[in-house]
């Protein structure tokens, strides 16, 4: 074995051996994932349990890879929530696939920094290509250009930075203070993701200037209320700056009436950002094309292929109509990089605050080529089928009710087989009990102040059989909770 204390890398022979070992480890992990608990056992792995088994001191001498890998098995794997497990039904399910794993692995030896075209032409050009593939799949006009960030939260922050520059020109140069500027407002629904507030915090706009407009019975932004709120703010001397509309809200995957919102934004000259982090990808389905109505009137759109289009975390695309507007806000070339920029090509460092950028496009290219459009839409349709199947089971059991219309791969439901006053605690406790069992994993959310259980589909390994087991587990856990009494922890 190579002595890691001397300079240089592992020998090629040894590295090859380790890679084979790792390949077997990954293949075994994927093949046997179902035999693992979905989440750690809270009785033996409470907060701090993993830390307690790890040395506090950093390593002085190098250790063999075999030993490190055996610690992964011993300490890390049992301490994880296994998002790739077929019984993981939390959030929006998850996007792990075999081709996605291969794509991630491939980017490791290449390990480039794609900050400019010149620092890695292939990474830059491939990013432009996959962004354009997705644009075509979604039916977006070609005046939309995009950039890949790690997450949608980062995407919205950049989009609203451009909206801010439009509302208050020269902010990039002068900032917001000591200028005669009005108070800017951003509007979004009471169901929208908190990334709008985070963006307002980061941009110095203030989280209280993000106004939550009420949603209707189906959790879609209420357009009349939006119009009234904007009018009211204008009368009070405030300046509407942006509306954030959602296609696929976090709790219920509801879809805001984009076309009507877009018309208001156009009339009022307000920036329209569409948060399609989860739901946007479903516009790839011909039967869901209606999701994309009005998108051509938006100023910016975020889609997270790491939520619904099978690209491993992290891969989020921000589209901006006329991408040059984004570049204008963020381009800044330090002297030491001046020789690296090529005017005729994109330098992605110009499109955001991040300078160093990893080769994210590679994993999207690998998974999307592996599945093709057909493979993607087939899998999305299966998620929708499973969601509707579960909804039918829920409707047939009078101890449960659907808590929201089923949209895409998300089902919100509530156990109602007990005294109304106990239901919030009970539903929350059911989720906790199920997750603690290690046999499945769900999440909970609040809708109109009531606690509901929530299941999201996204995992390619989740089959109807898994769903049947999960539903049986939910019903059994409810019966047990009623017959043995609740723990009373959440009074
Ligand atoms: N928008 C919506 C609708 C979401 O559901 C989420 C996260 O779940 C986000 C934005 C934030 O996504 P990210 O984790 O990529 O920042």
CSV table of C-alpha atoms and ligand atoms in Angstrom, one decimal:
chain,number,residue,atom,x,y,z
A,1,UNK,CA,0.0,0.0,0.0
A,2,UNK,CA,1.2,3.5,-0.8
A,3,UNK,CA,2.6,5.4,2.2
A,4,UNK,CA,0.3,8.5,2.2
A,5,UNK,CA,2.8,10.4,4.2
A,6,UNK,CA,5.0,11.0,1.2
A,7,UNK,CA,4.1,13.3,-1.7
A,8,UNK,CA,2.0,12.2,-4.7
A,9,UNK,CA,-1.1,10.1,-5.3
A,10,UNK,CA,-2.1,6.6,-4.7
A,11,UNK,CA,-0.4,4.2,-7.1
A,12,UNK,CA,-2.4,3.3,-10.3
A,13,UNK,CA,-2.5,-0.4,-9.3
A,14,UNK,CA,-3.8,0.3,-5.9
A,15,UNK,CA,-6.3,2.9,-7.1
A,16,UNK,CA,-7.7,0.5,-9.7
A,17,UNK,CA,-8.2,-2.1,-6.9
A,18,UNK,CA,-10.0,0.5,-4.7
A,19,UNK,CA,-12.2,1.5,-7.6
A,20,UNK,CA,-13.3,-2.0,-8.2
A,21,UNK,CA,-14.0,-2.4,-4.5
A,22,UNK,CA,-16.0,0.8,-4.6
A,23,UNK,CA,-17.9,-0.3,-7.7
A,24,UNK,CA,-18.9,-3.4,-5.9
A,25,UNK,CA,-19.8,-1.4,-2.8
A,26,UNK,CA,-22.1,0.9,-4.8
A,27,UNK,CA,-23.7,-2.0,-6.8
A,28,UNK,CA,-24.3,-3.9,-3.5
A,29,UNK,CA,-25.7,-0.8,-1.8
A,30,UNK,CA,-28.1,-0.1,-4.6
A,31,UNK,CA,-29.2,-3.8,-4.9
A,32,UNK,CA,-29.7,-4.3,-1.2
A,33,UNK,CA,-31.0,-0.9,-0.3
A,34,UNK,CA,-34.5,-2.3,0.6
A,35,UNK,CA,-33.0,-4.4,3.4
A,36,UNK,CA,-31.9,-1.2,5.2
A,37,UNK,CA,-34.1,0.9,7.6
A,38,UNK,CA,-35.3,4.0,5.7
A,39,UNK,CA,-34.3,6.2,8.7
A,40,UNK,CA,-32.1,5.6,11.7
A,41,UNK,CA,-33.7,4.1,14.8
A,42,UNK,CA,-34.3,7.1,17.1
A,43,UNK,CA,-34.1,4.8,20.2
A,44,UNK,CA,-30.4,4.1,19.5
A,45,UNK,CA,-29.3,6.9,17.2
A,46,UNK,CA,-30.6,10.1,18.7
A,47,UNK,CA,-28.9,13.5,18.2
A,48,UNK,CA,-25.1,13.3,18.7
A,49,UNK,CA,-25.0,9.5,18.5
A,50,UNK,CA,-22.9,9.5,15.3
A,51,UNK,CA,-20.6,12.2,16.5
A,52,UNK,CA,-20.0,10.3,19.7
A,53,UNK,CA,-18.5,7.4,17.6
A,54,UNK,CA,-16.1,9.6,15.6
A,55,UNK,CA,-12.8,10.9,16.9
A,56,UNK,CA,-12.8,14.5,17.8
A,57,UNK,CA,-9.1,14.9,16.8
A,58,UNK,CA,-8.4,15.3,13.1
A,59,UNK,CA,-6.3,12.4,11.7
A,60,UNK,CA,-2.5,12.8,12.1
A,61,UNK,CA,-1.5,9.8,9.8
A,62,UNK,CA,-3.2,8.6,6.7
A,63,UNK,CA,-5.4,5.6,6.9
A,64,UNK,CA,-6.2,2.9,4.3
A,65,UNK,CA,-9.3,3.3,2.1
A,66,UNK,CA,-10.5,-0.1,3.1
A,67,UNK,CA,-10.7,1.1,6.7
A,68,UNK,CA,-12.5,4.3,5.7
A,69,UNK,CA,-15.0,2.3,3.6
A,70,UNK,CA,-15.7,-0.1,6.5
A,71,UNK,CA,-16.4,2.9,8.7
A,72,UNK,CA,-18.9,4.1,6.1
A,73,UNK,CA,-20.7,0.8,6.5
A,74,UNK,CA,-20.4,0.8,10.3
A,75,UNK,CA,-21.2,4.4,11.1
A,76,UNK,CA,-22.5,6.4,8.2
A,77,UNK,CA,-24.9,4.1,6.5
A,78,UNK,CA,-26.9,3.3,9.7
A,79,UNK,CA,-27.0,7.0,10.5
A,80,UNK,CA,-28.7,8.1,7.4
A,81,UNK,CA,-32.2,8.7,6.1
A,82,UNK,CA,-32.0,6.7,2.9
A,83,UNK,CA,-33.6,9.0,0.4
A,84,UNK,CA,-33.0,6.4,-2.4
A,85,UNK,CA,-34.9,3.7,-0.5
A,86,UNK,CA,-38.1,2.7,-2.4
A,87,UNK,CA,-40.1,3.3,0.8
A,88,UNK,CA,-38.8,6.8,1.1
A,89,UNK,CA,-42.0,8.8,0.3
A,90,UNK,CA,-41.0,12.1,1.9
A,91,UNK,CA,-40.8,15.5,0.2
A,92,UNK,CA,-40.9,14.9,-3.6
A,93,UNK,CA,-39.5,11.4,-3.4
A,94,UNK,CA,-36.0,11.4,-4.8
A,95,UNK,CA,-34.1,11.3,-8.0
A,96,UNK,CA,-31.4,8.6,-7.5
A,97,UNK,CA,-31.0,6.3,-10.6
A,98,UNK,CA,-28.2,4.1,-11.7
A,99,UNK,CA,-27.3,6.3,-14.7
A,100,UNK,CA,-27.4,9.3,-12.4
A,101,UNK,CA,-24.9,7.6,-10.1
A,102,UNK,CA,-22.7,7.0,-13.1
A,103,UNK,CA,-22.9,10.6,-14.1
A,104,UNK,CA,-21.9,11.8,-10.6
A,105,UNK,CA,-19.0,9.3,-10.5
A,106,UNK,CA,-17.7,10.5,-13.9
A,107,UNK,CA,-17.5,14.1,-12.8
A,108,UNK,CA,-15.1,13.2,-9.9
A,109,UNK,CA,-12.0,12.4,-11.9
A,110,UNK,CA,-12.6,15.3,-14.2
A,111,UNK,CA,-12.9,17.7,-11.3
A,112,UNK,CA,-12.8,20.9,-13.4
A,113,UNK,CA,-13.7,24.5,-12.5
A,114,UNK,CA,-16.1,25.7,-15.2
A,115,UNK,CA,-15.9,29.4,-14.3
A,116,UNK,CA,-15.1,30.5,-17.8
A,117,UNK,CA,-15.3,29.0,-21.2
A,118,UNK,CA,-11.5,28.8,-21.4
A,119,UNK,CA,-11.1,27.0,-18.0
A,120,UNK,CA,-13.2,24.2,-19.4
A,121,UNK,CA,-14.7,24.5,-22.9
A,122,UNK,CA,-16.5,21.2,-22.7
A,123,UNK,CA,-18.1,21.9,-19.3
A,124,UNK,CA,-19.3,25.4,-20.5
A,125,UNK,CA,-20.6,24.2,-23.8
A,126,UNK,CA,-22.3,21.1,-22.4
A,127,UNK,CA,-24.1,23.3,-19.8
A,128,UNK,CA,-25.4,25.4,-22.6
A,129,UNK,CA,-26.5,22.3,-24.5
A,130,UNK,CA,-28.4,20.6,-21.6
A,131,UNK,CA,-30.1,23.9,-20.6
A,132,UNK,CA,-31.3,24.2,-24.2
A,133,UNK,CA,-32.5,20.5,-24.3
A,134,UNK,CA,-34.6,21.2,-21.2
A,135,UNK,CA,-35.9,24.4,-22.7
A,136,UNK,CA,-37.1,22.5,-25.8
A,137,UNK,CA,-38.6,19.8,-23.7
A,138,UNK,CA,-40.6,22.3,-21.7
A,139,UNK,CA,-41.7,24.2,-24.8
A,140,UNK,CA,-40.1,27.5,-23.7
A,141,UNK,CA,-39.4,30.1,-26.5
A,142,UNK,CA,-35.8,30.3,-27.5
A,143,UNK,CA,-35.5,33.9,-26.1
A,144,UNK,CA,-35.1,32.2,-22.7
A,145,UNK,CA,-31.5,31.4,-21.8
A,146,UNK,CA,-30.4,29.7,-18.7
A,147,UNK,CA,-27.8,29.0,-16.1
A,148,UNK,CA,-27.3,26.1,-13.8
A,149,UNK,CA,-27.1,26.7,-10.0
A,150,UNK,CA,-27.1,24.3,-7.2
A,151,UNK,CA,-30.6,25.0,-5.9
A,152,UNK,CA,-33.8,26.9,-6.7
A,153,UNK,CA,-33.2,29.1,-3.7
A,154,UNK,CA,-30.1,30.5,-5.4
A,155,UNK,CA,-32.0,30.8,-8.7
A,156,UNK,CA,-34.7,33.0,-7.2
A,157,UNK,CA,-32.2,35.2,-5.5
A,158,UNK,CA,-30.5,35.8,-8.8
A,159,UNK,CA,-33.8,36.4,-10.6
A,160,UNK,CA,-34.9,38.9,-8.1
A,161,UNK,CA,-31.6,40.6,-8.2
A,162,UNK,CA,-32.3,41.3,-11.9
A,163,UNK,CA,-35.9,42.4,-11.0
A,164,UNK,CA,-34.4,44.8,-8.4
A,165,UNK,CA,-32.0,46.2,-10.9
A,166,UNK,CA,-34.9,46.8,-13.3
A,167,UNK,CA,-37.0,48.5,-10.5
A,168,UNK,CA,-34.0,50.5,-9.2
A,169,UNK,CA,-31.4,51.0,-11.9
A,170,UNK,CA,-27.8,51.3,-10.8
A,171,UNK,CA,-28.4,49.3,-7.6
A,172,UNK,CA,-25.5,47.0,-8.6
A,173,UNK,CA,-23.2,50.0,-8.5
A,174,UNK,CA,-24.7,52.2,-5.8
A,175,UNK,CA,-26.6,49.8,-3.5
A,176,UNK,CA,-30.0,50.7,-2.0
A,177,UNK,CA,-29.1,53.1,0.9
A,178,UNK,CA,-29.0,56.9,0.8
A,179,UNK,CA,-31.0,57.0,-2.4
A,180,UNK,CA,-34.5,58.3,-2.9
A,181,UNK,CA,-36.0,54.9,-3.5
A,182,UNK,CA,-39.5,53.6,-2.6
A,183,UNK,CA,-40.1,50.5,-0.6
A,184,UNK,CA,-40.3,47.6,-3.0
A,185,UNK,CA,-42.8,44.7,-2.7
A,186,UNK,CA,-42.7,41.1,-3.8
A,187,UNK,CA,-45.9,39.1,-3.9
A,188,UNK,CA,-46.4,35.4,-3.6
A,189,UNK,CA,-49.0,33.0,-2.4
A,190,UNK,CA,-49.5,31.8,1.2
A,191,UNK,CA,-48.5,28.3,-0.2
A,192,UNK,CA,-45.2,29.5,-1.9
A,193,UNK,CA,-41.8,28.3,-0.8
A,194,UNK,CA,-39.8,30.4,1.8
A,195,UNK,CA,-37.0,30.9,-0.8
A,196,UNK,CA,-38.8,34.2,-1.8
A,197,UNK,CA,-38.2,35.6,1.7
A,198,UNK,CA,-34.6,34.3,1.8
A,199,UNK,CA,-33.9,36.1,-1.5
A,200,UNK,CA,-35.4,39.3,-0.1
A,201,UNK,CA,-33.2,39.0,3.0
A,202,UNK,CA,-30.1,38.4,0.8
A,203,UNK,CA,-30.9,41.3,-1.5
A,204,UNK,CA,-31.6,43.9,1.2
A,205,UNK,CA,-35.2,44.1,0.2
A,206,UNK,CA,-36.4,42.9,3.6
A,207,UNK,CA,-38.4,39.8,4.3
A,208,UNK,CA,-41.4,41.8,5.5
A,209,UNK,CA,-41.7,43.2,2.0
A,210,UNK,CA,-42.6,39.7,0.7
A,211,UNK,CA,-46.4,39.8,0.8
A,212,UNK,CA,-48.2,36.5,1.1
A,213,UNK,CA,-51.4,36.7,-0.9
A,214,UNK,CA,-54.1,34.3,0.1
A,215,UNK,CA,-54.7,31.1,-1.9
A,216,UNK,CA,-58.1,29.6,-3.0
A,217,UNK,CA,-59.8,26.4,-2.0
A,218,UNK,CA,-57.4,24.4,-4.2
A,219,UNK,CA,-54.3,26.2,-2.8
A,220,UNK,CA,-53.7,28.3,-5.9
A,221,UNK,CA,-52.9,32.0,-5.6
A,222,UNK,CA,-56.1,34.1,-5.6
A,223,UNK,CA,-55.7,36.5,-8.5
A,224,UNK,CA,-58.3,39.0,-7.3
A,225,UNK,CA,-56.5,39.3,-3.9
A,226,UNK,CA,-53.3,39.8,-5.8
A,227,UNK,CA,-54.8,42.6,-7.8
A,228,UNK,CA,-56.3,44.3,-4.7
A,229,UNK,CA,-53.0,44.0,-2.7
A,230,UNK,CA,-51.0,45.5,-5.5
A,231,UNK,CA,-53.5,48.4,-5.9
A,232,UNK,CA,-53.5,49.0,-2.1
A,233,UNK,CA,-49.7,49.0,-2.0
A,234,UNK,CA,-49.5,51.5,-4.9
A,235,UNK,CA,-51.9,53.8,-3.1
A,236,UNK,CA,-49.8,53.6,0.0
A,237,UNK,CA,-46.7,54.7,-2.0
A,238,UNK,CA,-45.0,51.3,-2.1
A,239,UNK,CA,-43.6,50.0,-5.3
A,240,UNK,CA,-44.6,46.5,-6.6
A,241,UNK,CA,-41.4,44.9,-7.9
A,242,UNK,CA,-42.1,41.2,-8.5
A,243,UNK,CA,-44.6,38.4,-8.3
A,244,UNK,CA,-43.4,34.9,-7.6
A,245,UNK,CA,-46.0,32.4,-9.0
A,246,UNK,CA,-45.6,28.6,-8.3
A,247,UNK,CA,-46.1,25.6,-10.5
A,248,UNK,CA,-46.1,22.8,-8.0
A,249,UNK,CA,-46.2,24.2,-4.4
A,250,UNK,CA,-44.2,22.6,-1.7
A,251,UNK,CA,-47.1,21.2,0.4
A,252,UNK,CA,-49.7,20.2,-2.2
A,253,UNK,CA,-48.0,20.7,-5.7
A,254,UNK,CA,-50.9,23.1,-6.5
A,255,UNK,CA,-50.4,25.3,-9.6
A,256,UNK,CA,-51.0,29.0,-9.6
A,257,UNK,CA,-53.1,30.5,-12.5
A,258,UNK,CA,-50.0,31.6,-14.3
A,259,UNK,CA,-51.7,33.2,-17.4
A,260,UNK,CA,-53.9,35.5,-15.3
A,261,UNK,CA,-51.0,36.4,-13.0
A,262,UNK,CA,-48.8,37.1,-16.1
A,263,UNK,CA,-51.4,39.5,-17.4
A,264,UNK,CA,-51.4,41.5,-14.2
A,265,UNK,CA,-47.6,41.6,-14.2
A,266,UNK,CA,-47.6,42.8,-17.8
A,267,UNK,CA,-50.2,45.5,-17.2
A,268,UNK,CA,-48.5,46.6,-14.0
A,269,UNK,CA,-44.9,46.3,-15.4
A,270,UNK,CA,-43.9,43.9,-12.6
A,271,UNK,CA,-41.3,41.2,-12.9
A,272,UNK,CA,-42.8,37.7,-13.0
A,273,UNK,CA,-40.8,34.8,-11.6
A,274,UNK,CA,-42.2,31.3,-11.9
A,275,UNK,CA,-41.1,28.9,-9.3
A,276,UNK,CA,-41.4,25.6,-11.1
A,277,UNK,CA,-38.8,23.9,-8.9
A,278,UNK,CA,-40.9,20.8,-8.5
A,279,UNK,CA,-43.8,21.0,-10.9
A,280,UNK,CA,-42.2,22.7,-13.9
A,281,UNK,CA,-40.6,19.4,-15.1
A,282,UNK,CA,-44.1,17.9,-15.6
A,283,UNK,CA,-44.7,20.2,-18.5
A,284,UNK,CA,-42.7,17.7,-20.5
A,285,UNK,CA,-45.8,15.5,-20.5
A,286,UNK,CA,-48.0,16.3,-23.5
A,287,UNK,CA,-51.1,15.9,-21.2
A,288,UNK,CA,-49.5,18.5,-18.8
A,289,UNK,CA,-48.6,21.1,-21.4
A,290,UNK,CA,-51.3,23.3,-19.8
A,291,UNK,CA,-48.8,23.8,-16.9
A,292,UNK,CA,-46.7,25.9,-19.3
A,293,UNK,CA,-49.5,28.4,-20.3
A,294,UNK,CA,-48.3,31.9,-19.8
A,295,UNK,CA,-44.6,31.0,-19.2
A,296,UNK,CA,-43.6,32.9,-22.3
A,297,UNK,CA,-44.8,36.0,-20.5
A,298,UNK,CA,-42.6,35.4,-17.5
A,299,UNK,CA,-39.3,37.1,-16.9
A,300,UNK,CA,-37.7,34.2,-15.1
A,301,UNK,CA,-38.4,30.6,-14.4
A,302,UNK,CA,-36.7,28.1,-12.1
A,303,UNK,CA,-36.9,24.3,-12.7
A,304,UNK,CA,-35.2,21.8,-10.5
A,305,UNK,CA,-34.3,18.7,-12.5
A,306,UNK,CA,-33.0,17.4,-9.1
A,307,UNK,CA,-36.6,17.3,-7.9
A,308,UNK,CA,-38.5,15.9,-10.8
A,309,UNK,CA,-36.3,15.1,-13.8
A,310,UNK,CA,-34.0,12.5,-12.4
A,311,UNK,CA,-30.8,14.5,-12.2
A,312,UNK,CA,-29.0,13.8,-8.9
A,313,UNK,CA,-28.9,16.7,-6.4
A,314,UNK,CA,-27.7,19.4,-7.1
A,315,UNK,CA,-29.0,20.7,-10.4
A,316,UNK,CA,-31.3,23.7,-10.7
A,317,UNK,CA,-31.8,25.8,-13.9
A,318,UNK,CA,-32.8,29.4,-13.9
A,319,UNK,CA,-34.2,30.7,-17.2
A,320,UNK,CA,-34.3,34.4,-17.9
A,321,UNK,CA,-36.0,36.0,-20.9
A,322,UNK,CA,-33.1,37.7,-22.5
A,323,UNK,CA,-30.3,36.2,-20.3
A,324,UNK,CA,-28.2,39.3,-21.0
A,325,UNK,CA,-30.2,41.1,-18.3
A,326,UNK,CA,-28.8,38.6,-15.8
A,327,UNK,CA,-25.2,39.0,-17.1
A,328,UNK,CA,-25.5,42.7,-16.9
A,329,UNK,CA,-26.2,42.5,-13.1
A,330,UNK,CA,-23.4,40.1,-12.3
A,331,UNK,CA,-20.6,40.3,-14.7
A,332,UNK,CA,-17.3,41.4,-13.1
A,333,UNK,CA,-14.0,40.2,-14.4
A,334,UNK,CA,-11.1,40.4,-12.0
A,335,UNK,CA,-7.7,41.2,-13.6
A,336,UNK,CA,-6.3,37.7,-13.0
A,337,UNK,CA,-9.1,36.2,-15.1
A,338,UNK,CA,-9.2,38.7,-17.9
A,339,UNK,CA,-7.0,36.6,-20.1
A,340,UNK,CA,-9.3,33.6,-19.5
A,341,UNK,CA,-12.5,35.1,-20.9
A,342,UNK,CA,-13.5,34.7,-24.5
A,343,UNK,CA,-15.9,37.3,-25.7
A,344,UNK,CA,-17.7,35.1,-28.2
A,345,UNK,CA,-18.5,32.3,-25.6
A,346,UNK,CA,-20.4,32.2,-22.4
A,347,UNK,CA,-18.3,32.5,-19.2
A,348,UNK,CA,-20.8,31.2,-16.6
A,349,UNK,CA,-19.1,33.1,-13.8
A,350,UNK,CA,-20.7,36.2,-15.3
A,351,UNK,CA,-24.2,34.9,-14.5
A,352,UNK,CA,-24.1,34.9,-10.7
A,353,UNK,CA,-22.2,35.4,-7.6
A,354,UNK,CA,-20.4,32.1,-7.8
A,355,UNK,CA,-17.0,32.0,-9.4
A,356,UNK,CA,-15.9,28.4,-9.1
A,357,UNK,CA,-18.4,26.1,-10.7
A,358,UNK,CA,-18.4,22.3,-10.8
A,359,UNK,CA,-19.2,20.3,-13.9
A,360,UNK,CA,-22.9,19.8,-13.1
A,361,UNK,CA,-24.0,19.5,-16.7
A,362,UNK,CA,-22.3,16.2,-17.0
A,363,UNK,CA,-24.6,14.3,-14.8
A,364,UNK,CA,-27.7,15.8,-16.5
A,365,UNK,CA,-26.3,14.8,-19.9
A,366,UNK,CA,-25.6,11.3,-18.7
A,367,UNK,CA,-29.1,10.7,-17.2
A,368,UNK,CA,-31.0,12.5,-19.9
A,369,UNK,CA,-29.2,10.6,-22.6
A,370,UNK,CA,-29.7,7.3,-20.7
A,371,UNK,CA,-33.5,7.8,-20.3
A,372,UNK,CA,-34.3,9.9,-23.3
A,373,UNK,CA,-37.5,12.0,-23.3
A,374,UNK,CA,-39.6,8.8,-23.6
A,375,UNK,CA,-37.9,7.3,-20.5
A,376,UNK,CA,-38.5,10.4,-18.5
A,377,UNK,CA,-42.2,10.8,-19.3
A,378,UNK,CA,-42.8,7.1,-18.7
A,379,UNK,CA,-41.4,7.5,-15.2
A,380,UNK,CA,-43.3,10.7,-14.5
A,381,UNK,CA,-46.5,9.1,-15.6
A,382,UNK,CA,-45.9,6.2,-13.2
A,383,UNK,CA,-45.5,8.7,-10.3
A,384,UNK,CA,-48.8,10.3,-11.3
A,385,UNK,CA,-50.5,6.8,-11.5
A,386,UNK,CA,-49.2,5.9,-8.1
A,387,UNK,CA,-50.4,9.2,-6.6
A,388,UNK,CA,-53.9,8.7,-8.0
A,389,UNK,CA,-54.0,5.0,-6.9
A,390,UNK,CA,-53.2,6.1,-3.3
A,391,UNK,CA,-55.8,8.8,-3.5
A,392,UNK,CA,-58.4,6.2,-4.5
A,393,UNK,CA,-57.5,4.0,-1.5
A,394,UNK,CA,-57.8,7.0,0.8
A,395,UNK,CA,-61.2,7.9,-0.6
A,396,UNK,CA,-62.4,4.4,0.0
A,397,UNK,CA,-61.4,4.3,3.7
A,398,UNK,CA,-63.8,6.5,5.7
A,399,UNK,CA,-61.2,6.9,8.5
A,400,UNK,CA,-59.0,9.0,6.1
A,401,UNK,CA,-59.7,11.9,3.8
A,402,UNK,CA,-57.8,13.7,1.1
A,403,UNK,CA,-56.6,17.0,2.3
A,404,UNK,CA,-55.9,18.6,-1.1
A,405,UNK,CA,-56.5,17.8,-4.7
A,406,UNK,CA,-53.9,15.3,-6.0
A,407,UNK,CA,-51.5,17.1,-8.2
A,408,UNK,CA,-48.6,15.4,-10.1
A,409,UNK,CA,-46.8,13.1,-7.6
A,410,UNK,CA,-48.0,14.5,-4.3
A,411,UNK,CA,-50.8,13.3,-2.0
A,412,UNK,CA,-51.8,15.1,1.2
A,413,UNK,CA,-54.2,13.3,3.5
A,414,UNK,CA,-55.5,13.1,7.0
A,415,UNK,CA,-56.5,10.5,9.5
A,416,UNK,CA,-60.0,11.5,10.7
A,417,UNK,CA,-61.0,8.4,12.7
A,418,UNK,CA,-60.8,10.1,16.1
A,419,UNK,CA,-62.1,13.1,18.0
A,420,UNK,CA,-61.5,16.2,15.9
A,421,UNK,CA,-59.6,17.9,18.8
A,422,UNK,CA,-57.0,15.2,18.8
A,423,UNK,CA,-56.5,15.0,15.0
A,424,UNK,CA,-53.6,17.4,14.6
A,425,UNK,CA,-51.5,15.6,17.2
A,426,UNK,CA,-52.5,12.3,16.0
A,427,UNK,CA,-51.6,12.9,12.4
A,428,UNK,CA,-48.3,14.3,13.4
A,429,UNK,CA,-47.7,11.3,15.7
A,430,UNK,CA,-48.5,8.8,13.0
A,431,UNK,CA,-45.9,10.3,10.7
A,432,UNK,CA,-43.3,10.2,13.5
A,433,UNK,CA,-44.2,6.6,14.4
A,434,UNK,CA,-44.0,5.4,10.8
A,435,UNK,CA,-40.6,7.2,10.3
A,436,UNK,CA,-39.3,5.8,13.6
A,437,UNK,CA,-40.3,2.3,12.5
A,438,UNK,CA,-37.7,2.5,9.7
A,439,UNK,CA,-40.1,0.8,7.3
A,440,UNK,CA,-41.2,3.9,5.4
A,441,UNK,CA,-40.7,7.6,5.5
A,442,UNK,CA,-43.4,10.3,5.0
A,443,UNK,CA,-43.6,14.0,5.8
A,444,UNK,CA,-46.2,16.2,7.4
A,445,UNK,CA,-47.4,19.7,6.6
A,446,UNK,CA,-50.1,22.1,7.7
A,447,UNK,CA,-52.9,23.1,5.4
A,448,UNK,CA,-55.3,25.8,6.6
A,449,UNK,CA,-53.9,25.3,10.1
A,450,UNK,CA,-54.6,21.5,10.2
A,451,UNK,CA,-51.8,18.9,10.3
A,452,UNK,CA,-51.8,16.5,7.4
A,453,UNK,CA,-49.7,13.6,6.2
A,454,UNK,CA,-48.0,13.9,2.9
A,455,UNK,CA,-46.5,11.5,0.4
A,456,UNK,CA,-44.4,12.4,-2.6
A,457,UNK,CA,-43.4,10.1,-5.4
A,458,UNK,CA,-40.2,10.5,-7.4
A,459,UNK,CA,-38.2,7.4,-6.7
A,460,UNK,CA,-37.8,5.1,-9.7
A,461,UNK,CA,-37.6,2.1,-7.3
A,462,UNK,CA,-41.0,2.7,-5.7
A,463,UNK,CA,-43.5,0.3,-7.2
A,464,UNK,CA,-47.2,-0.3,-6.6
A,465,UNK,CA,-46.2,-3.1,-4.2
A,466,UNK,CA,-44.2,-0.7,-2.1
A,467,UNK,CA,-47.1,1.7,-2.0
A,468,UNK,CA,-49.5,-1.1,-0.9
A,469,UNK,CA,-47.1,-1.9,2.0
A,470,UNK,CA,-46.8,1.8,2.9
A,471,UNK,CA,-50.6,2.2,2.9
A,472,UNK,CA,-51.0,-0.9,5.1
A,473,UNK,CA,-48.4,0.4,7.5
A,474,UNK,CA,-50.2,3.8,7.7
A,475,UNK,CA,-53.5,2.1,8.5
A,476,UNK,CA,-52.0,-0.3,11.0
A,477,UNK,CA,-50.1,2.5,12.7
A,478,UNK,CA,-53.4,4.5,13.0
A,479,UNK,CA,-55.2,1.5,14.5
A,480,UNK,CA,-52.3,0.8,17.0
A,481,UNK,CA,-52.2,4.5,18.0
A,482,UNK,CA,-55.9,4.4,18.7
A,483,UNK,CA,-55.9,1.1,20.6
A,484,UNK,CA,-52.8,1.7,22.7
A,485,UNK,CA,-53.3,5.5,23.0
A,486,UNK,CA,-51.0,8.2,21.7
A,487,UNK,CA,-47.8,9.0,23.5
A,488,UNK,CA,-49.0,12.4,24.5
A,489,UNK,CA,-45.7,13.9,23.6
A,490,UNK,CA,-47.2,16.4,21.3
A,491,UNK,CA,-49.9,17.9,23.5
B,1,LIG,N1,-39.5,26.0,-4.6
B,1,LIG,C1,-40.3,25.0,-4.3
B,1,LIG,C2,-41.7,24.9,-4.8
B,1,LIG,C3,-39.9,24.0,-3.4
B,1,LIG,O1,-40.7,23.0,-3.1
B,1,LIG,C4,-38.5,24.1,-2.9
B,1,LIG,C5,-38.0,23.0,-2.1
B,1,LIG,O2,-38.6,22.0,-1.8
B,1,LIG,C6,-37.7,25.2,-3.3
B,1,LIG,C7,-38.3,26.1,-4.2
B,1,LIG,C8,-36.3,25.3,-2.9
B,1,LIG,O3,-35.6,24.3,-3.5
B,1,LIG,P1,-34.0,24.2,-3.3
B,1,LIG,O4,-33.8,23.2,-2.2
B,1,LIG,O5,-33.5,23.7,-4.7
B,1,LIG,O6,-33.5,25.6,-3.0
